[in-house]
């Protein structure tokens, strides 16, 4: 459902002409949709408009641009997001949270209020970059190590956007098995 916004978009916090906010419809409409927008001071937007690539063909993606302009004018995006995308992502998020709570009780995370990912924190002695290699090669499951997303070395970014509840349950169970294997190997090596 709807929730109050905790803070305004960054562009609203700073009206300086050097601040440019870029967005992409691929995150809110579909991964194959290669069209975005720019929110900036009028003089900055004018520089984009004057670019020869944009002015010669009407845009980098004029057909999709026209479709999205129509969808925005008719407020179809509101309906898509509120009736389809948000409820689906909420259901998937809850499924991943449930699987983590069931199979990885030693890991911590914040329950997401939106988005596509959960940042999972393993115990401090776990190197998530080392663990993902074991998880991938021996347990057929993968994730993005948190360090690749500027997170701590013991964190992992798990996606709930692209997988079914059943796939996430299997994946988290495999991750739990990989973590157990990793910790046993590490203990054996230490001694």
Short mmCIF file of C-alpha atoms in Angstrom, two decimals:
data_model
loop_
_atom_site.label_atom_id
_atom_site.label_comp_id
_atom_site.label_asym_id
_atom_site.label_seq_id
_atom_site.Cartn_x
_atom_site.Cartn_y
_atom_site.Cartn_z
CA UNK A 1 0.00 0.00 0.00
CA UNK A 2 0.86 3.64 0.05
CA UNK A 3 3.27 4.95 2.65
CA UNK A 4 4.39 8.44 3.53
CA UNK A 5 7.62 9.52 1.91
CA UNK A 6 10.36 9.94 4.52
CA UNK A 7 12.33 12.49 2.53
CA UNK A 8 11.99 14.31 -0.78
CA UNK A 9 14.00 13.27 -3.85
CA UNK A 10 17.60 14.50 -3.76
CA UNK A 11 16.93 17.01 -6.54
CA UNK A 12 14.33 18.68 -4.29
CA UNK A 13 16.89 19.08 -1.51
CA UNK A 14 19.37 20.95 -3.68
CA UNK A 15 18.26 23.28 -6.44
CA UNK A 16 21.86 24.07 -7.42
CA UNK A 17 22.33 24.06 -11.19
CA UNK A 18 25.08 21.46 -10.88
CA UNK A 19 22.69 18.79 -9.54
CA UNK A 20 21.34 16.47 -12.21
CA UNK A 21 18.98 13.61 -11.37
CA UNK A 22 18.70 10.78 -13.90
CA UNK A 23 16.09 8.05 -13.81
CA UNK A 24 15.14 5.03 -15.87
CA UNK A 25 11.81 3.49 -16.75
CA UNK A 26 13.54 0.10 -16.89
CA UNK A 27 13.35 -0.10 -13.08
CA UNK A 28 9.65 0.70 -12.88
CA UNK A 29 8.16 -0.60 -16.14
CA UNK A 30 10.33 -3.43 -17.40
CA UNK A 31 14.00 -4.38 -17.66
CA UNK A 32 14.07 -4.18 -21.46
CA UNK A 33 12.73 -0.64 -21.58
CA UNK A 34 15.75 1.53 -22.35
CA UNK A 35 14.36 4.99 -21.75
CA UNK A 36 15.00 7.44 -18.96
CA UNK A 37 14.63 11.04 -17.91
CA UNK A 38 16.69 13.92 -16.67
CA UNK A 39 15.62 16.32 -13.94
CA UNK A 40 17.88 19.38 -13.83
CA UNK A 41 17.97 23.14 -13.97
CA UNK A 42 16.49 24.56 -17.21
CA UNK A 43 19.90 25.62 -18.55
CA UNK A 44 21.25 22.08 -18.08
CA UNK A 45 18.22 20.52 -19.76
CA UNK A 46 18.68 22.93 -22.68
CA UNK A 47 22.21 21.55 -23.21
CA UNK A 48 20.71 18.06 -23.54
CA UNK A 49 18.07 19.35 -25.97
CA UNK A 50 20.74 21.03 -28.10
CA UNK A 51 22.78 17.84 -28.42
CA UNK A 52 22.95 16.81 -32.08
CA UNK A 53 22.15 13.17 -31.40
CA UNK A 54 18.95 14.08 -29.61
CA UNK A 55 17.83 16.85 -31.95
CA UNK A 56 18.47 15.00 -35.22
CA UNK A 57 16.21 12.02 -34.60
CA UNK A 58 13.78 13.32 -32.03
CA UNK A 59 15.45 11.31 -29.28
CA UNK A 60 17.49 8.20 -28.74
CA UNK A 61 14.35 6.08 -28.63
CA UNK A 62 11.51 8.06 -30.24
CA UNK A 63 8.96 5.23 -30.53
CA UNK A 64 9.30 4.10 -26.91
CA UNK A 65 9.52 7.76 -25.87
CA UNK A 66 6.16 8.47 -27.53
CA UNK A 67 4.59 5.40 -25.92
CA UNK A 68 5.84 6.39 -22.47
CA UNK A 69 4.73 10.01 -22.97
CA UNK A 70 1.24 8.77 -23.74
CA UNK A 71 1.29 6.37 -20.77
CA UNK A 72 2.35 9.20 -18.46
CA UNK A 73 -0.27 11.60 -19.85
CA UNK A 74 -3.01 9.00 -19.32
CA UNK A 75 -1.63 8.13 -15.85
CA UNK A 76 -1.25 4.48 -16.85
CA UNK A 77 2.01 4.35 -14.88
CA UNK A 78 0.14 5.11 -11.66
CA UNK A 79 -2.19 2.17 -12.27
CA UNK A 80 0.66 -0.15 -13.25
CA UNK A 81 2.74 0.73 -10.20
CA UNK A 82 -0.08 0.76 -7.65
CA UNK A 83 -2.04 -2.23 -8.95
CA UNK A 84 0.69 -4.50 -10.31
CA UNK A 85 4.31 -3.67 -9.55
CA UNK A 86 4.10 -2.65 -5.88
CA UNK A 87 1.84 -5.51 -4.74
CA UNK A 88 3.93 -8.06 -6.66
CA UNK A 89 7.23 -6.79 -5.24
CA UNK A 90 5.74 -6.64 -1.74
CA UNK A 91 4.64 -10.28 -1.99
CA UNK A 92 8.07 -11.33 -3.29
CA UNK A 93 9.85 -9.33 -0.60
CA UNK A 94 7.81 -11.06 2.10
CA UNK A 95 8.65 -14.45 0.58
CA UNK A 96 12.39 -13.71 0.70
CA UNK A 97 12.13 -12.39 4.28
CA UNK A 98 10.33 -15.58 5.28
CA UNK A 99 12.95 -17.80 3.61
CA UNK A 100 15.80 -15.90 5.30
CA UNK A 101 14.14 -16.13 8.71
CA UNK A 102 13.61 -19.86 8.19
CA UNK A 103 17.01 -20.87 6.78
CA UNK A 104 19.48 -18.17 7.89
CA UNK A 105 18.58 -17.31 11.49
CA UNK A 106 22.11 -16.00 12.21
CA UNK A 107 21.94 -13.39 9.45
CA UNK A 108 20.51 -9.92 9.99
CA UNK A 109 18.79 -7.51 7.63
CA UNK A 110 16.26 -4.71 7.49
CA UNK A 111 12.85 -5.65 6.16
CA UNK A 112 12.49 -3.58 2.99
CA UNK A 113 9.64 -1.13 2.48
CA UNK A 114 10.21 -1.13 -1.27
CA UNK A 115 12.90 -1.66 -3.84
CA UNK A 116 14.25 -4.88 -5.30
CA UNK A 117 16.90 -6.13 -2.85
CA UNK A 118 17.68 -7.10 0.72
CA UNK A 119 21.14 -6.40 2.09
CA UNK A 120 21.90 -9.45 4.23
CA UNK A 121 24.56 -9.29 6.93
CA UNK A 122 26.37 -12.54 7.75
CA UNK A 123 28.37 -13.02 10.96
CA UNK A 124 31.46 -10.76 11.09
CA UNK A 125 33.91 -13.58 10.27
CA UNK A 126 32.23 -14.35 6.93
CA UNK A 127 33.71 -12.90 3.76
CA UNK A 128 30.74 -12.74 1.38
CA UNK A 129 33.03 -12.56 -1.68
CA UNK A 130 34.69 -15.85 -0.69
CA UNK A 131 31.33 -17.38 0.24
CA UNK A 132 29.69 -16.60 -3.11
CA UNK A 133 32.37 -18.61 -4.94
CA UNK A 134 31.59 -21.66 -2.80
CA UNK A 135 27.85 -21.02 -3.08
CA UNK A 136 28.06 -20.81 -6.87
CA UNK A 137 30.42 -23.74 -7.49
CA UNK A 138 29.18 -26.24 -4.91
CA UNK A 139 25.55 -25.24 -4.21
CA UNK A 140 24.35 -23.65 -7.49
CA UNK A 141 23.26 -20.38 -5.93
CA UNK A 142 24.66 -16.87 -6.25
CA UNK A 143 24.20 -13.32 -5.03
CA UNK A 144 26.01 -10.03 -5.32
CA UNK A 145 28.60 -9.56 -2.58
CA UNK A 146 27.81 -6.43 -0.61
CA UNK A 147 31.34 -5.13 -1.13
CA UNK A 148 30.49 -4.68 -4.83
CA UNK A 149 27.69 -2.34 -3.72
CA UNK A 150 29.85 -0.43 -1.20
CA UNK A 151 28.63 -2.66 1.64
CA UNK A 152 30.65 -4.35 4.36
CA UNK A 153 32.70 -7.47 3.47
CA UNK A 154 30.23 -9.71 5.33
CA UNK A 155 27.15 -8.54 3.41
CA UNK A 156 25.25 -9.90 0.42
CA UNK A 157 22.67 -8.24 -1.82
CA UNK A 158 19.79 -10.61 -2.51
CA UNK A 159 17.24 -9.82 -5.20
CA UNK A 160 13.57 -10.62 -4.80
CA UNK A 161 12.43 -8.88 -7.99
CA UNK A 162 13.10 -11.61 -10.53
CA UNK A 163 12.40 -14.86 -8.67
CA UNK A 164 9.34 -16.76 -7.56
CA UNK A 165 8.72 -17.53 -3.89
CA UNK A 166 9.66 -21.17 -4.56
CA UNK A 167 12.93 -20.22 -6.26
CA UNK A 168 13.83 -17.89 -3.39
CA UNK A 169 13.08 -20.60 -0.82
CA UNK A 170 15.38 -23.03 -2.67
CA UNK A 171 18.05 -20.37 -3.14
CA UNK A 172 18.13 -19.32 0.51
CA UNK A 173 18.20 -22.96 1.64
CA UNK A 174 21.19 -23.55 -0.65
CA UNK A 175 22.82 -20.38 0.65
CA UNK A 176 22.37 -21.66 4.19
CA UNK A 177 24.05 -24.93 3.22
CA UNK A 178 26.89 -22.99 1.53
CA UNK A 179 27.35 -20.86 4.64
CA UNK A 180 27.50 -23.94 6.86
CA UNK A 181 30.09 -25.52 4.52
CA UNK A 182 32.11 -22.27 4.43
CA UNK A 183 32.16 -21.95 8.22
CA UNK A 184 33.18 -25.60 8.71
CA UNK A 185 36.00 -25.22 6.18
CA UNK A 186 37.17 -22.01 7.79
CA UNK A 187 37.16 -23.63 11.27
CA UNK A 188 39.04 -26.65 9.94
CA UNK A 189 41.71 -24.42 8.38
CA UNK A 190 42.11 -22.43 11.58
CA UNK A 191 42.45 -25.39 13.54
#
